Coordinates of C-alpha atoms in Angstrom, one line a residue:
X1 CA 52.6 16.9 8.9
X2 CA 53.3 14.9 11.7
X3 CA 53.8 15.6 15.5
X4 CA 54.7 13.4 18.3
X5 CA 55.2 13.6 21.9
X6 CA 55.4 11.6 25.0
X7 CA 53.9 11.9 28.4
X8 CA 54.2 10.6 32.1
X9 CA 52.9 10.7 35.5
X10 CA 53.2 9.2 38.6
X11 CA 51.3 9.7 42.1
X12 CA 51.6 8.0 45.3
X13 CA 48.9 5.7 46.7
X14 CA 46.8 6.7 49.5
X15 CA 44.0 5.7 52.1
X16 CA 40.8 7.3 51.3
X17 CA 40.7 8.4 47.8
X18 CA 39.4 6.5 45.0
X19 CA 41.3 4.5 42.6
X20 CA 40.5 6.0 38.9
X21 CA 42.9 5.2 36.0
X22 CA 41.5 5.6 32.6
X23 CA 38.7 7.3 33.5
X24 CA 37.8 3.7 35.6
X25 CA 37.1 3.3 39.0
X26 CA 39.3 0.0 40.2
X27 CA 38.4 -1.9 43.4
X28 CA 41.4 -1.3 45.7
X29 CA 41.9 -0.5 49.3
X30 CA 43.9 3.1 48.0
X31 CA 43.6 5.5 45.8
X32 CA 46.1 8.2 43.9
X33 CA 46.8 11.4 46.3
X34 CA 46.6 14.6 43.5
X35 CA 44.2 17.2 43.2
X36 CA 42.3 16.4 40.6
X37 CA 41.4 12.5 40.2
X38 CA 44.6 11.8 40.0
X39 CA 44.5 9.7 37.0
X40 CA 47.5 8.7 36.3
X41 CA 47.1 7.4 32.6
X42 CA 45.0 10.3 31.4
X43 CA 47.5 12.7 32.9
X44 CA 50.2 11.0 30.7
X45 CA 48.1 10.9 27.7
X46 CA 47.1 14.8 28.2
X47 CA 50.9 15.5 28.3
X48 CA 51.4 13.4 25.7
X49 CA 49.3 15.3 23.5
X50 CA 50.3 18.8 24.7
X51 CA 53.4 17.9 23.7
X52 CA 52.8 16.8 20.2
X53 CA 50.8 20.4 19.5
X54 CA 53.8 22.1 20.7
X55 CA 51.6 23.5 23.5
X56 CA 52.5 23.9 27.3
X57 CA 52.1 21.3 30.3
X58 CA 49.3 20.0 31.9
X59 CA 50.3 21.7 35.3
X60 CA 50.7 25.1 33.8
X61 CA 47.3 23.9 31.6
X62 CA 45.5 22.9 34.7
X63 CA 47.3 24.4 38.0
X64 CA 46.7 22.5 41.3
X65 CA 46.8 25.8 42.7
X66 CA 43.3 26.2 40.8
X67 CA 40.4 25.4 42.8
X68 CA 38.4 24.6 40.2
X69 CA 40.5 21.8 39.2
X70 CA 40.3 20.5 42.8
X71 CA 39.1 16.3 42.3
X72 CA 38.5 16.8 38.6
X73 CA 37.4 14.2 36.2
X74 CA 40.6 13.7 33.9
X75 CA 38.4 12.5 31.2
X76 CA 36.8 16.4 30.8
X77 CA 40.4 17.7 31.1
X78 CA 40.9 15.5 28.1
X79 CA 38.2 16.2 26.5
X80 CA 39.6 20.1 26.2
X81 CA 42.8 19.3 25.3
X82 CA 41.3 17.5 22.2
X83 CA 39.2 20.3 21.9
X84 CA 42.4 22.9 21.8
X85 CA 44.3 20.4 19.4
X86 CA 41.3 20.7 16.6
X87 CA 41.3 24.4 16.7
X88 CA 45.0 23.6 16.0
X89 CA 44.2 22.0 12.9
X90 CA 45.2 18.3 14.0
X91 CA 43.6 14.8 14.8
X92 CA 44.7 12.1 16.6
X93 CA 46.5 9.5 14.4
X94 CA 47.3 7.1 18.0
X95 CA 48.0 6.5 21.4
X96 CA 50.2 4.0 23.1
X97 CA 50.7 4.1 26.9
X98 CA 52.2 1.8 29.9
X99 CA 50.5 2.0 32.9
X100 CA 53.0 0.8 35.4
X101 CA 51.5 -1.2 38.9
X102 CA 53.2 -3.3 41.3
X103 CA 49.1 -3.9 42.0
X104 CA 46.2 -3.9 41.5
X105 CA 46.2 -6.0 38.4
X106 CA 45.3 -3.8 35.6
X107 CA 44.6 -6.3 32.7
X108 CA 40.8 -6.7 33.6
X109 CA 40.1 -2.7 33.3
X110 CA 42.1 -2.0 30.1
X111 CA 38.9 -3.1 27.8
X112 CA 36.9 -0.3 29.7
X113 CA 39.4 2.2 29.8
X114 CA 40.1 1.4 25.9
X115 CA 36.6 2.1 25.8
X116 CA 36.5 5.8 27.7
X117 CA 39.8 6.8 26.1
X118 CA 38.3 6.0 22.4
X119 CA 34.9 7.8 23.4
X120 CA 36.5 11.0 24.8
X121 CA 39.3 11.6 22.0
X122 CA 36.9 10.2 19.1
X123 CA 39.2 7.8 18.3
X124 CA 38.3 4.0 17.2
X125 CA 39.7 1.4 20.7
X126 CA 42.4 0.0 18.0
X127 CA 44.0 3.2 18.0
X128 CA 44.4 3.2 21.5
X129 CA 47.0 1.2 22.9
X130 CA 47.1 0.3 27.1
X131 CA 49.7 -1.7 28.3
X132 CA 50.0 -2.7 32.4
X133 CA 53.1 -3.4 33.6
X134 CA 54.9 -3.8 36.8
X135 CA 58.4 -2.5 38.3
X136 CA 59.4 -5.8 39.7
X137 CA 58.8 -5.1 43.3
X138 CA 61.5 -2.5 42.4
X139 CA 61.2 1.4 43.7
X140 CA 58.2 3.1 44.9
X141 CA 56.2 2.0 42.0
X142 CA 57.5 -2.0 43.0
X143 CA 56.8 -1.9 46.6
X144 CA 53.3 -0.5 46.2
X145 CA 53.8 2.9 47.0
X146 CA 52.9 4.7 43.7
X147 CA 51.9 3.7 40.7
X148 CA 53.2 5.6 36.9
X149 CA 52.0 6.1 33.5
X150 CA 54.1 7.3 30.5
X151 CA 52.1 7.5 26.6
X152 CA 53.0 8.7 23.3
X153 CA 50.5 10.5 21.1
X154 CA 50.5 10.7 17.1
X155 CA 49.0 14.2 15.7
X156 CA 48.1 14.0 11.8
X157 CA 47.9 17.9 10.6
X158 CA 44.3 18.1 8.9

């Protein structure tokens, strides 16, 4: 059996925080405002795969009302949900995401977050698919404000 399901996030850019997508740190002067990391792309990828198990969100998964969640690594979020879909009696068959930036440039980090992605959901980097994109200069994500992520996941029932 087959399951799909899709995911997205977005969070808006701000002045002292860290820029993480992917599990990779970029060089740029702001970072994602959230709770956890903020990692856009993971977040969308976790979604995507709650989705396809038929399970709940990641904000009713991991509340921001949660301390504990408070600046999380995405990538160990991840990690559980992968976790939760085994007990489940599935694998991962793919992923294919857009992460969508009006800047930085994302092309140069998408090797390394390939890289993270496949190490933390045991998958192979050519069942992984990141794509960057921009929004044209258009909306908040355009005129630098925020940046997006949407992915769809592939579960194969064991």
């Amino acid at each position: 059996m087959y399951r799909v399901g899709i995911g997205y996030d977005i969070h808006r850019l701000s002045g002292g925080r860290d820029l993480i997508i992917g599990g990779v740190k970029i060089t740029h002067e702001k970072g994602l405002l959230g709770h956890s990391d903020a990692d856009v792309l993971v977040h969308a990828v976790i979604d995507a795969l709650l989705g396809a198990a038929g399970l709940d969100d990641i904000g009713t998964i991991f509340p921001d009302t949660d301390p504990k969640y408070k600046d999380a690594d995405s990538t160990k979020l991840l990690k559980q949900v992968i976790e939760e879909i085994k007990k489940l009696g599935y694998k991962v068959g793919n992923i294919d995401s857009n992460i969508i930036a009006q800047a930085p440039k994302m092309m140069p980090y998408i090797p390394k977050m390939k890289s993270i992605l496949a190490c933390v959901t045991g998958l192979e980097p050519s069942q992984i698919s990141i794509k960057a994109k921009t929004k044209e200069k258009l909306d908040a994500v355009g005129e630098g404000l925020a940046i997006e992520a949407n992915a769809v996941a592939l579960l194969i029932k064991d």
